[in-house]
Amino acid sequence: MDLVAAVPGVAHHELSEYSDRMELIRTERTYLANPFNPISWTLASVVSTVTVIVLLGSVRPVLALLPLVGLPAAVANGRADVSLENLLDAQAEDNRRLRHLLELATEPPAAKEVRLLGLGREIVERHGALFAQLERARVRLATRNTAGVVAAWMVFGAGYAGAVLWSMHLARTGAISAGSVLLVLSLGAQMNMQLAELGWNVAWLIRTYRAVGRLVWLSDFAAEAKANADPPARRPVPAVLRQGIAFDSVSFAYPGTDRPVLHRVDLSLPQGATVAVVGENGAGKTTLAKLLVRLYEPTSGRISVDGTDLRSFDIEEWRARISAGFQDFARFELVARESIGVGFVPDMASSAKVGAALARGAAEDLVEVLPDGLATQLGREFDGTELSIGQWQKIALGRAMMRESPLVLLLDEPTASLDAPTEHQLFERFAGAARQVADAHGGVTILVSHRFSTVCMADLIVVLDGGAIQELGSHDQLMARGGRYAELYRLQASGYC
Amino acid sequence: MKLLCRFYDPDEGRISVDGADLASLRPDGADGWHRRVAAVFQDYVQFELSAYDNVAFGALERRGDERAVAEAVALAGADRVVGRLAEGWSTPLSRQFSSGTQLSGGEWQRLALARALFAVRAGGAGVLILDEPTAGLDVRGEAEVYERFLEVTRGTTTIVISHRFSTVRRVVEAGTHAELLAAGRVYATMYRLQAERFGTA
Ligand SMILES: Nc1ncnc2c1ncn2[C@@H]1O[C@H](COP(=O)(O)OP(=O)(O)OP(=O)(O)O)[C@@H](O)[C@H]1O
Ligand SMILES: [Mg+2]
């Protein structure tokens, strides 16, 4: 599974074709254990079949044709195997659906809503219906295959009986010896086995060939993704930002879709600046952030850092210089210190550094709430302390603040679940952290937020609308302009009487 | 809140509904308490099913009523989200499925709101619990929820749990905004903290 981790970005996890194939690679790994086995076994059964044919031919040349009547059986056996595999292939997506339904019915996060809505039975029924539908298709296929195989064996049986009767007739007329009749009798029976084996071995060969094909596809996919991700002219990530980060006419559509989510975005983020990105739900704010972290590559246009194309950096090296807190933050059910520390693993063991990161994220009060401080096991899974969503968010903020001097500090709606005093504190410290980022390495701080009370503190505010930049400027400039930003700011401020 | 949904019963004291002890009402079933409560939890579920199911699940017994579903979606401001979907209503909301798509954080939240609205309007839930219902919404969405949403759920007991006092101002709970501000305790401090940054306190 190293190959999977070798594919940079997350784009591939979102392609259903990719999911299908991965699922099959996972379930059919056994075929890959030794791809030479089916080849040698197939050869062996070909050789023994040929031997039988030669022996039969030595009795009477026409008898060499006896295997022909056995051919349908071999084909039917092989076909049955292959068609079953095709069916499983086709069912991969529905199997993922089954898994999601099962999760809804059994996993704690969904449980309370599912219960309140009384969805339990509906979900179980859907699961049952889908399962039955898939099962029916499998049974139907198995029945059809069995019928085919039986018919084919009947053809062989008739041929075999005919050959035996004919050779007995020949023996009676003295044309061949009684021993030859026995030979036909036993060779025919043996052929029965051999043809079945030949069929299976060929099917096995086909399966292996396909599994290898998928693996080749995956490694091509990984190589291609890497080639796209790492063009030959590799450049080191600058230690200090001197100019800043620039988006040049960047457009983007999620892989496998044709709806552009960003249109020709031109944007320059000067070194040391604090930049806020605002805009309606679905405007493309998170997408912009994902491109900067290189979870995806722009469909066209380019992003450059001090004039160097982002793609010429080693992706790991670039990410090592980014601190990011995302909207859909992860809940790592580890010991608190680790759950925060994974933001920068080298400092994970140092309680002082982890504590400092929490402080930068205005989340140090969290430690007092935890029964064993930073050593508290989090999450119910391991009998630890379950946190509220706001508390999980604080953990995530601490994680984002683990690196002391990143080139980019990226916060995507970091305060959505926080209470008022925390929000206030966070923003004051956040401005401090931003200054630190700027002083140390000329780093850029990017904040995505719907809370204009924070946004107005930024040096530069970007208003995104439908994937394009609508307005750009400082709070004062944008207010003076009296455009969209000013309108939205007033709309929200009117909430504070 | 979990008590109110009757996932647990209180150790002491009691919650009464129109005078009847909540603990004596049946939680499940057609006339059960759960049918009378609708909620948008802070960690609402993202059903990787069709957009339609995501809303219609609010009131299963009325799920065939496409008009009511469309209404709830429009009221929650999610109509534009659905309008953008390649296959409209029936688009599966997960990239794991062919022709499926992924929504942004705020778009998911609007669907969750639509689901709760559908439960109130079509399913007849009389209590609506909103836990940080606008955390991921844009400015307009937030304003709309409190102007429009609370308007259409009039007659429903609505409980909003929010850290944002601009929100609470519009919702009258255990005391009015002015009363609490005058009392000058935690509430007032927290409120001023938020308002200060707008320079209006
Ligand atoms: N993985 C994905 N695949 C396909 N489309 C996506 C994916 N992620 C997001 N989208 C779509 O791209 C658009 C922009 O999404 P994005 O997450 O960038 O919005 P946003 O501005 O961050 O919104 P919000 O304020 O709700 O967080 C949305 O319409 C969304 O439905
Ligand atoms: Mg977002």
CSV table of N, CA, C and O in Angstrom, one decimal, chain B residues 51-151:
chain,number,residue,atom,x,y,z
B,51,ALA,N,-29.0,14.4,-2.4
B,51,ALA,CA,-29.3,15.7,-1.7
B,51,ALA,C,-30.8,15.6,-1.2
B,51,ALA,O,-31.1,16.1,-0.1
B,52,TYR,N,-31.6,15.0,-1.9
B,52,TYR,CA,-33.0,14.9,-1.6
B,52,TYR,C,-33.2,14.1,-0.2
B,52,TYR,O,-33.9,14.6,0.7
B,53,ASP,N,-32.6,13.0,-0.1
B,53,ASP,CA,-32.6,12.2,1.1
B,53,ASP,C,-32.1,13.0,2.3
B,53,ASP,O,-32.7,12.9,3.4
B,54,ASN,N,-31.1,13.8,2.1
B,54,ASN,CA,-30.5,14.6,3.2
B,54,ASN,C,-31.6,15.5,3.8
B,54,ASN,O,-31.5,15.8,5.0
B,55,VAL,N,-32.5,16.0,3.0
B,55,VAL,CA,-33.5,16.9,3.5
B,55,VAL,C,-34.8,16.0,4.0
B,55,VAL,O,-35.3,16.2,5.1
B,56,ALA,N,-35.2,15.1,3.1
B,56,ALA,CA,-36.4,14.4,3.4
B,56,ALA,C,-36.3,13.5,4.6
B,56,ALA,O,-37.3,13.2,5.2
B,57,PHE,N,-35.1,13.2,5.0
B,57,PHE,CA,-34.9,12.4,6.3
B,57,PHE,C,-35.4,13.1,7.5
B,57,PHE,O,-35.6,12.5,8.6
B,58,GLY,N,-35.7,14.4,7.4
B,58,GLY,CA,-36.2,15.2,8.5
B,58,GLY,C,-37.6,14.7,8.9
B,58,GLY,O,-38.0,14.8,10.1
B,59,ALA,N,-38.4,14.2,8.0
B,59,ALA,CA,-39.7,13.7,8.3
B,59,ALA,C,-40.0,12.5,7.3
B,59,ALA,O,-40.6,12.7,6.3
B,60,LEU,N,-39.6,11.4,7.7
B,60,LEU,CA,-39.6,10.2,6.8
B,60,LEU,C,-41.0,10.0,6.2
B,60,LEU,O,-41.2,9.7,5.1
B,61,GLU,N,-42.0,10.1,7.1
B,61,GLU,CA,-43.4,9.7,6.6
B,61,GLU,C,-43.9,10.7,5.6
B,61,GLU,O,-44.8,10.4,4.9
B,62,ARG,N,-43.2,11.9,5.4
B,62,ARG,CA,-43.6,12.8,4.4
B,62,ARG,C,-42.6,12.9,3.3
B,62,ARG,O,-42.6,13.9,2.5
B,63,ARG,N,-41.7,11.9,3.2
B,63,ARG,CA,-40.6,12.1,2.3
B,63,ARG,C,-41.0,12.2,0.8
B,63,ARG,O,-40.3,12.7,0.0
B,64,GLY,N,-42.2,11.7,0.5
B,64,GLY,CA,-42.7,11.8,-0.9
B,64,GLY,C,-43.1,13.2,-1.3
B,64,GLY,O,-43.3,13.4,-2.5
B,65,ASP,N,-43.3,14.1,-0.3
B,65,ASP,CA,-43.8,15.4,-0.6
B,65,ASP,C,-42.7,16.3,-1.2
B,65,ASP,O,-42.1,17.1,-0.4
B,66,GLU,N,-42.5,16.3,-2.5
B,66,GLU,CA,-41.4,17.0,-3.1
B,66,GLU,C,-41.6,18.5,-2.9
B,66,GLU,O,-40.6,19.2,-2.8
B,67,ARG,N,-42.8,19.0,-2.9
B,67,ARG,CA,-43.0,20.4,-2.8
B,67,ARG,C,-42.5,20.9,-1.4
B,67,ARG,O,-41.9,21.9,-1.3
B,68,ALA,N,-42.9,20.1,-0.4
B,68,ALA,CA,-42.6,20.5,1.0
B,68,ALA,C,-41.0,20.5,1.1
B,68,ALA,O,-40.5,21.3,1.8
B,69,VAL,N,-40.4,19.5,0.5
B,69,VAL,CA,-39.0,19.4,0.6
B,69,VAL,C,-38.3,20.6,-0.1
B,69,VAL,O,-37.5,21.3,0.5
B,70,ALA,N,-38.8,20.9,-1.2
B,70,ALA,CA,-38.3,22.1,-2.0
B,70,ALA,C,-38.5,23.4,-1.2
B,70,ALA,O,-37.6,24.2,-1.2
B,71,GLU,N,-39.6,23.5,-0.5
B,71,GLU,CA,-39.9,24.7,0.3
B,71,GLU,C,-38.9,24.8,1.4
B,71,GLU,O,-38.3,25.9,1.7
B,72,ALA,N,-38.6,23.7,2.1
B,72,ALA,CA,-37.7,23.7,3.3
B,72,ALA,C,-36.3,24.1,2.8
B,72,ALA,O,-35.6,24.8,3.4
B,73,VAL,N,-36.0,23.5,1.6
B,73,VAL,CA,-34.6,23.8,1.0
B,73,VAL,C,-34.5,25.3,0.7
B,73,VAL,O,-33.5,26.0,1.0
B,74,ALA,N,-35.6,25.9,0.1
B,74,ALA,CA,-35.5,27.3,-0.2
B,74,ALA,C,-35.5,28.2,1.1
B,74,ALA,O,-34.7,29.1,1.1
B,75,LEU,N,-36.2,27.8,2.1
B,75,LEU,CA,-36.2,28.6,3.3
B,75,LEU,C,-34.9,28.5,4.0
B,75,LEU,O,-34.5,29.5,4.7
B,76,ALA,N,-34.1,27.4,3.8
B,76,ALA,CA,-32.8,27.3,4.5
B,76,ALA,C,-31.8,27.9,3.6
B,76,ALA,O,-30.6,27.9,3.9
B,77,GLY,N,-32.2,28.5,2.5
B,77,GLY,CA,-31.2,29.1,1.6
B,77,GLY,C,-30.3,28.1,0.9
B,77,GLY,O,-29.2,28.3,0.5
B,78,ALA,N,-30.8,26.8,0.8
B,78,ALA,CA,-30.0,25.8,0.2
B,78,ALA,C,-30.4,25.5,-1.3
B,78,ALA,O,-29.8,24.7,-1.9
B,79,ASP,N,-31.3,26.3,-1.8
B,79,ASP,CA,-31.8,26.1,-3.2
B,79,ASP,C,-30.7,26.3,-4.2
B,79,ASP,O,-30.6,25.7,-5.2
B,80,ARG,N,-29.8,27.3,-3.8
B,80,ARG,CA,-28.7,27.6,-4.8
B,80,ARG,C,-27.7,26.4,-4.8
B,80,ARG,O,-27.1,26.1,-5.8
B,81,VAL,N,-27.6,25.8,-3.6
B,81,VAL,CA,-26.7,24.7,-3.5
B,81,VAL,C,-27.2,23.6,-4.4
B,81,VAL,O,-26.4,23.0,-5.2
B,82,VAL,N,-28.5,23.3,-4.3
B,82,VAL,CA,-29.1,22.2,-5.1
B,82,VAL,C,-29.0,22.5,-6.6
B,82,VAL,O,-28.8,21.7,-7.4
B,83,GLY,N,-29.3,23.8,-6.9
B,83,GLY,CA,-29.3,24.3,-8.2
B,83,GLY,C,-27.9,24.0,-8.9
B,83,GLY,O,-27.9,23.8,-10.2
B,84,ARG,N,-26.9,24.0,-8.2
B,84,ARG,CA,-25.5,23.9,-8.8
B,84,ARG,C,-25.2,22.4,-9.0
B,84,ARG,O,-24.3,22.1,-9.7
B,85,LEU,N,-26.0,21.5,-8.4
B,85,LEU,CA,-25.6,20.1,-8.5
B,85,LEU,C,-25.9,19.6,-9.9
B,85,LEU,O,-26.9,19.9,-10.5
B,86,ALA,N,-24.9,18.8,-10.4
B,86,ALA,CA,-25.0,18.3,-11.8
B,86,ALA,C,-26.3,17.5,-12.1
B,86,ALA,O,-27.0,17.7,-13.1
B,87,GLU,N,-26.7,16.7,-11.1
B,87,GLU,CA,-28.0,15.9,-11.3
B,87,GLU,C,-29.0,16.4,-10.4
B,87,GLU,O,-29.9,15.6,-10.0
B,88,GLY,N,-29.0,17.6,-9.9
B,88,GLY,CA,-30.0,18.2,-9.1
B,88,GLY,C,-30.2,17.3,-7.8
B,88,GLY,O,-29.2,16.8,-7.2
B,89,TRP,N,-31.4,17.2,-7.4
B,89,TRP,CA,-31.8,16.4,-6.3
B,89,TRP,C,-31.2,15.1,-6.0
B,89,TRP,O,-30.9,14.7,-4.9
B,90,SER,N,-31.0,14.4,-7.2
B,90,SER,CA,-30.6,13.0,-7.0
B,90,SER,C,-29.1,12.8,-6.9
B,90,SER,O,-28.6,11.7,-6.8
B,91,THR,N,-28.4,13.9,-7.0
B,91,THR,CA,-26.9,13.8,-7.0
B,91,THR,C,-26.4,13.2,-5.6
B,91,THR,O,-26.8,13.8,-4.6
B,92,PRO,N,-25.7,12.2,-5.7
B,92,PRO,CA,-25.1,11.7,-4.4
B,92,PRO,C,-24.1,12.6,-3.8
B,92,PRO,O,-23.3,13.1,-4.6
B,93,LEU,N,-24.1,12.8,-2.5
B,93,LEU,CA,-23.2,13.8,-2.0
B,93,LEU,C,-21.9,13.1,-1.4
B,93,LEU,O,-21.7,13.1,-0.2
B,94,SER,N,-21.2,12.5,-2.3
B,94,SER,CA,-19.9,12.0,-1.9
B,94,SER,C,-19.1,11.7,-3.2
B,94,SER,O,-19.7,11.2,-4.2
B,95,ARG,N,-17.9,12.0,-3.2
B,95,ARG,CA,-17.1,11.8,-4.4
B,95,ARG,C,-16.8,10.3,-4.6
B,95,ARG,O,-16.2,9.9,-5.6
B,96,GLN,N,-17.2,9.5,-3.6
B,96,GLN,CA,-16.9,8.1,-3.7
B,96,GLN,C,-17.8,7.4,-4.7
B,96,GLN,O,-17.6,6.2,-5.1
B,97,PHE,N,-18.9,8.1,-5.1
B,97,PHE,CA,-19.9,7.5,-6.0
B,97,PHE,C,-19.9,8.2,-7.3
B,97,PHE,O,-19.7,9.4,-7.4
B,98,SER,N,-20.1,7.4,-8.4
B,98,SER,CA,-20.0,8.0,-9.7
B,98,SER,C,-21.1,9.1,-9.8
B,98,SER,O,-22.2,8.9,-9.3
B,99,SER,N,-20.7,10.2,-10.4
B,99,SER,CA,-21.6,11.4,-10.6
B,99,SER,C,-21.8,12.1,-9.2
B,99,SER,O,-22.7,13.0,-9.1
B,100,GLY,N,-21.1,11.6,-8.2
B,100,GLY,CA,-21.3,12.3,-6.9
B,100,GLY,C,-20.5,13.5,-6.8
B,100,GLY,O,-19.6,13.7,-7.5
B,101,THR,N,-20.8,14.4,-5.8
B,101,THR,CA,-20.0,15.6,-5.6
B,101,THR,C,-19.8,15.8,-4.1
B,101,THR,O,-20.4,15.1,-3.3
B,102,GLN,N,-18.9,16.8,-3.8
B,102,GLN,CA,-18.7,17.1,-2.4
B,102,GLN,C,-19.1,18.5,-2.2
B,102,GLN,O,-19.0,19.4,-3.0
B,103,LEU,N,-19.7,18.8,-1.0
B,103,LEU,CA,-20.2,20.2,-0.7
B,103,LEU,C,-19.2,20.9,0.2
B,103,LEU,O,-18.4,20.3,0.8
B,104,SER,N,-19.3,22.2,0.2
B,104,SER,CA,-18.4,23.0,1.1
B,104,SER,C,-19.1,22.9,2.5
B,104,SER,O,-20.2,22.5,2.6
B,105,GLY,N,-18.3,23.3,3.5
B,105,GLY,CA,-18.8,23.3,4.9
B,105,GLY,C,-20.1,23.9,5.1
B,105,GLY,O,-21.1,23.4,5.7
B,106,GLY,N,-20.2,25.2,4.6
B,106,GLY,CA,-21.5,25.9,4.7
B,106,GLY,C,-22.6,25.3,3.9
B,106,GLY,O,-23.8,25.4,4.4
B,107,GLU,N,-22.3,24.8,2.8
B,107,GLU,CA,-23.4,24.1,2.0
B,107,GLU,C,-24.0,22.9,2.7
B,107,GLU,O,-25.2,22.8,2.7
B,108,TRP,N,-23.1,22.2,3.4
B,108,TRP,CA,-23.6,21.0,4.2
B,108,TRP,C,-24.5,21.6,5.3
B,108,TRP,O,-25.6,21.0,5.6
B,109,GLN,N,-24.1,22.6,5.9
B,109,GLN,CA,-24.9,23.1,7.1
B,109,GLN,C,-26.2,23.6,6.6
B,109,GLN,O,-27.2,23.5,7.3
B,110,ARG,N,-26.3,24.2,5.4
B,110,ARG,CA,-27.6,24.6,4.9
B,110,ARG,C,-28.5,23.5,4.7
B,110,ARG,O,-29.7,23.5,5.0
B,111,LEU,N,-28.0,22.4,4.2
B,111,LEU,CA,-28.8,21.2,4.1
B,111,LEU,C,-29.3,20.6,5.4
B,111,LEU,O,-30.5,20.2,5.5
B,112,ALA,N,-28.4,20.7,6.4
B,112,ALA,CA,-28.9,20.2,7.7
B,112,ALA,C,-30.0,21.1,8.3
B,112,ALA,O,-30.9,20.6,8.9
B,113,LEU,N,-29.9,22.4,8.0
B,113,LEU,CA,-31.0,23.3,8.4
B,113,LEU,C,-32.3,23.0,7.7
B,113,LEU,O,-33.3,23.0,8.3
B,114,ALA,N,-32.1,22.7,6.4
B,114,ALA,CA,-33.3,22.4,5.6
B,114,ALA,C,-34.0,21.1,6.2
B,114,ALA,O,-35.2,21.0,6.2
B,115,ARG,N,-33.2,20.2,6.6
B,115,ARG,CA,-33.7,19.0,7.1
B,115,ARG,C,-34.5,19.2,8.4
B,115,ARG,O,-35.6,18.7,8.6
B,116,ALA,N,-34.0,20.1,9.3
B,116,ALA,CA,-34.7,20.4,10.5
B,116,ALA,C,-36.0,21.2,10.2
B,116,ALA,O,-37.0,21.0,10.8
B,117,LEU,N,-35.9,22.1,9.2
B,117,LEU,CA,-37.1,22.8,8.8
B,117,LEU,C,-38.2,21.9,8.3
B,117,LEU,O,-39.4,22.1,8.6
B,118,PHE,N,-37.8,20.9,7.5
B,118,PHE,CA,-38.7,20.0,6.9
B,118,PHE,C,-39.4,19.2,8.1
B,118,PHE,O,-40.6,18.9,8.1
B,119,ALA,N,-38.6,18.9,9.1
B,119,ALA,CA,-39.1,18.2,10.3
B,119,ALA,C,-40.2,19.0,11.0
B,119,ALA,O,-41.2,18.5,11.4
B,120,VAL,N,-40.0,20.3,11.0
B,120,VAL,CA,-40.9,21.2,11.7
B,120,VAL,C,-42.2,21.4,10.9
B,120,VAL,O,-43.3,21.2,11.3
B,121,ARG,N,-41.9,21.7,9.6
B,121,ARG,CA,-43.1,22.1,8.7
B,121,ARG,C,-43.9,20.9,8.2
B,121,ARG,O,-45.1,20.9,8.2
B,122,ALA,N,-43.2,19.8,7.8
B,122,ALA,CA,-43.9,18.7,7.3
B,122,ALA,C,-44.1,17.6,8.4
B,122,ALA,O,-45.2,17.0,8.5
B,123,GLY,N,-43.1,17.5,9.3
B,123,GLY,CA,-43.2,16.4,10.3
B,123,GLY,C,-44.0,16.9,11.5
B,123,GLY,O,-44.3,16.1,12.4
B,124,GLY,N,-44.2,18.2,11.7
B,124,GLY,CA,-45.0,18.7,12.8
B,124,GLY,C,-44.2,18.7,14.1
B,124,GLY,O,-44.8,18.6,15.2
B,125,ALA,N,-42.9,18.8,14.1
B,125,ALA,CA,-42.1,18.8,15.3
B,125,ALA,C,-42.4,20.2,16.0
B,125,ALA,O,-42.5,21.2,15.3
B,126,GLY,N,-42.6,20.2,17.3
B,126,GLY,CA,-43.0,21.4,18.0
B,126,GLY,C,-41.9,22.0,18.7
B,126,GLY,O,-42.0,23.2,19.2
B,127,VAL,N,-40.8,21.3,18.8
B,127,VAL,CA,-39.6,21.9,19.5
B,127,VAL,C,-38.4,21.8,18.5
B,127,VAL,O,-38.2,20.8,17.9
B,128,LEU,N,-37.7,22.9,18.4
B,128,LEU,CA,-36.6,23.0,17.4
B,128,LEU,C,-35.4,23.4,18.2
B,128,LEU,O,-35.3,24.4,18.9
B,129,ILE,N,-34.4,22.5,18.1
B,129,ILE,CA,-33.1,22.9,18.8
B,129,ILE,C,-32.0,23.1,17.8
B,129,ILE,O,-31.8,22.3,16.9
B,130,LEU,N,-31.4,24.3,17.9
B,130,LEU,CA,-30.4,24.6,17.0
B,130,LEU,C,-29.1,24.8,17.8
B,130,LEU,O,-29.0,25.8,18.6
B,131,ASP,N,-28.1,23.9,17.6
B,131,ASP,CA,-26.8,24.0,18.3
B,131,ASP,C,-25.8,24.6,17.3
B,131,ASP,O,-25.4,24.0,16.4
B,132,GLU,N,-25.4,25.8,17.5
B,132,GLU,CA,-24.5,26.5,16.7
B,132,GLU,C,-24.9,26.4,15.2
B,132,GLU,O,-24.1,25.9,14.4
B,133,PRO,N,-26.1,26.8,14.9
B,133,PRO,CA,-26.6,26.5,13.5
B,133,PRO,C,-26.0,27.3,12.4
B,133,PRO,O,-26.1,27.0,11.3
B,134,THR,N,-25.2,28.4,12.8
B,134,THR,CA,-24.7,29.2,11.8
B,134,THR,C,-23.2,29.2,11.8
B,134,THR,O,-22.6,30.1,11.1
B,135,ALA,N,-22.6,28.3,12.5
B,135,ALA,CA,-21.1,28.3,12.6
B,135,ALA,C,-20.4,28.4,11.3
B,135,ALA,O,-19.5,29.1,11.1
B,136,GLY,N,-21.0,27.7,10.3
B,136,GLY,CA,-20.3,27.7,9.0
B,136,GLY,C,-20.9,28.5,7.9
B,136,GLY,O,-20.5,28.5,6.8
B,137,LEU,N,-22.0,29.3,8.3
B,137,LEU,CA,-22.7,30.0,7.3
B,137,LEU,C,-22.1,31.4,7.0
B,137,LEU,O,-21.4,32.0,7.9
B,138,ASP,N,-22.3,31.8,5.8
B,138,ASP,CA,-21.8,33.1,5.4
B,138,ASP,C,-22.7,34.2,6.0
B,138,ASP,O,-23.7,33.9,6.6
B,139,VAL,N,-22.3,35.4,5.9
B,139,VAL,CA,-23.0,36.5,6.6
B,139,VAL,C,-24.4,36.6,6.3
B,139,VAL,O,-25.3,36.7,7.1
B,140,ARG,N,-24.7,36.5,5.0
B,140,ARG,CA,-26.1,36.5,4.6
B,140,ARG,C,-26.9,35.4,5.1
B,140,ARG,O,-28.0,35.5,5.6
B,141,GLY,N,-26.3,34.2,5.0
B,141,GLY,CA,-26.9,33.0,5.5
B,141,GLY,C,-27.3,33.1,7.0
B,141,GLY,O,-28.4,32.8,7.4
B,142,GLU,N,-26.3,33.7,7.8
B,142,GLU,CA,-26.5,33.8,9.2
B,142,GLU,C,-27.7,34.7,9.4
B,142,GLU,O,-28.6,34.4,10.2
B,143,ALA,N,-27.7,35.9,8.7
B,143,ALA,CA,-28.8,36.8,8.9
B,143,ALA,C,-30.1,36.2,8.6
B,143,ALA,O,-31.1,36.4,9.3
B,144,GLU,N,-30.1,35.5,7.4
B,144,GLU,CA,-31.3,34.9,7.0
B,144,GLU,C,-31.9,33.9,7.9
B,144,GLU,O,-33.1,33.9,8.2
B,145,VAL,N,-31.0,33.1,8.5
B,145,VAL,CA,-31.5,32.1,9.4
B,145,VAL,C,-32.3,32.8,10.5
B,145,VAL,O,-33.4,32.3,10.9
B,146,TYR,N,-31.8,33.9,11.0
B,146,TYR,CA,-32.4,34.4,12.2
B,146,TYR,C,-33.6,35.3,11.8
B,146,TYR,O,-34.5,35.5,12.6
B,147,GLU,N,-33.6,35.8,10.6
B,147,GLU,CA,-34.8,36.6,10.2
B,147,GLU,C,-35.9,35.7,9.7
B,147,GLU,O,-37.0,35.7,10.2
B,148,ARG,N,-35.5,34.9,8.7
B,148,ARG,CA,-36.5,34.1,8.0
B,148,ARG,C,-36.9,32.8,8.8
B,148,ARG,O,-38.0,32.5,9.0
B,149,PHE,N,-35.9,32.2,9.2
B,149,PHE,CA,-36.0,30.9,9.8
B,149,PHE,C,-36.9,30.9,11.1
B,149,PHE,O,-37.8,30.2,11.2
B,150,LEU,N,-36.5,31.9,11.9
B,150,LEU,CA,-37.3,32.0,13.2
B,150,LEU,C,-38.7,32.5,12.9
B,150,LEU,O,-39.6,32.2,13.6
B,151,GLU,N,-38.9,33.2,11.8
B,151,GLU,CA,-40.2,33.7,11.4
B,151,GLU,C,-41.1,32.5,11.0
B,151,GLU,O,-42.2,32.3,11.5
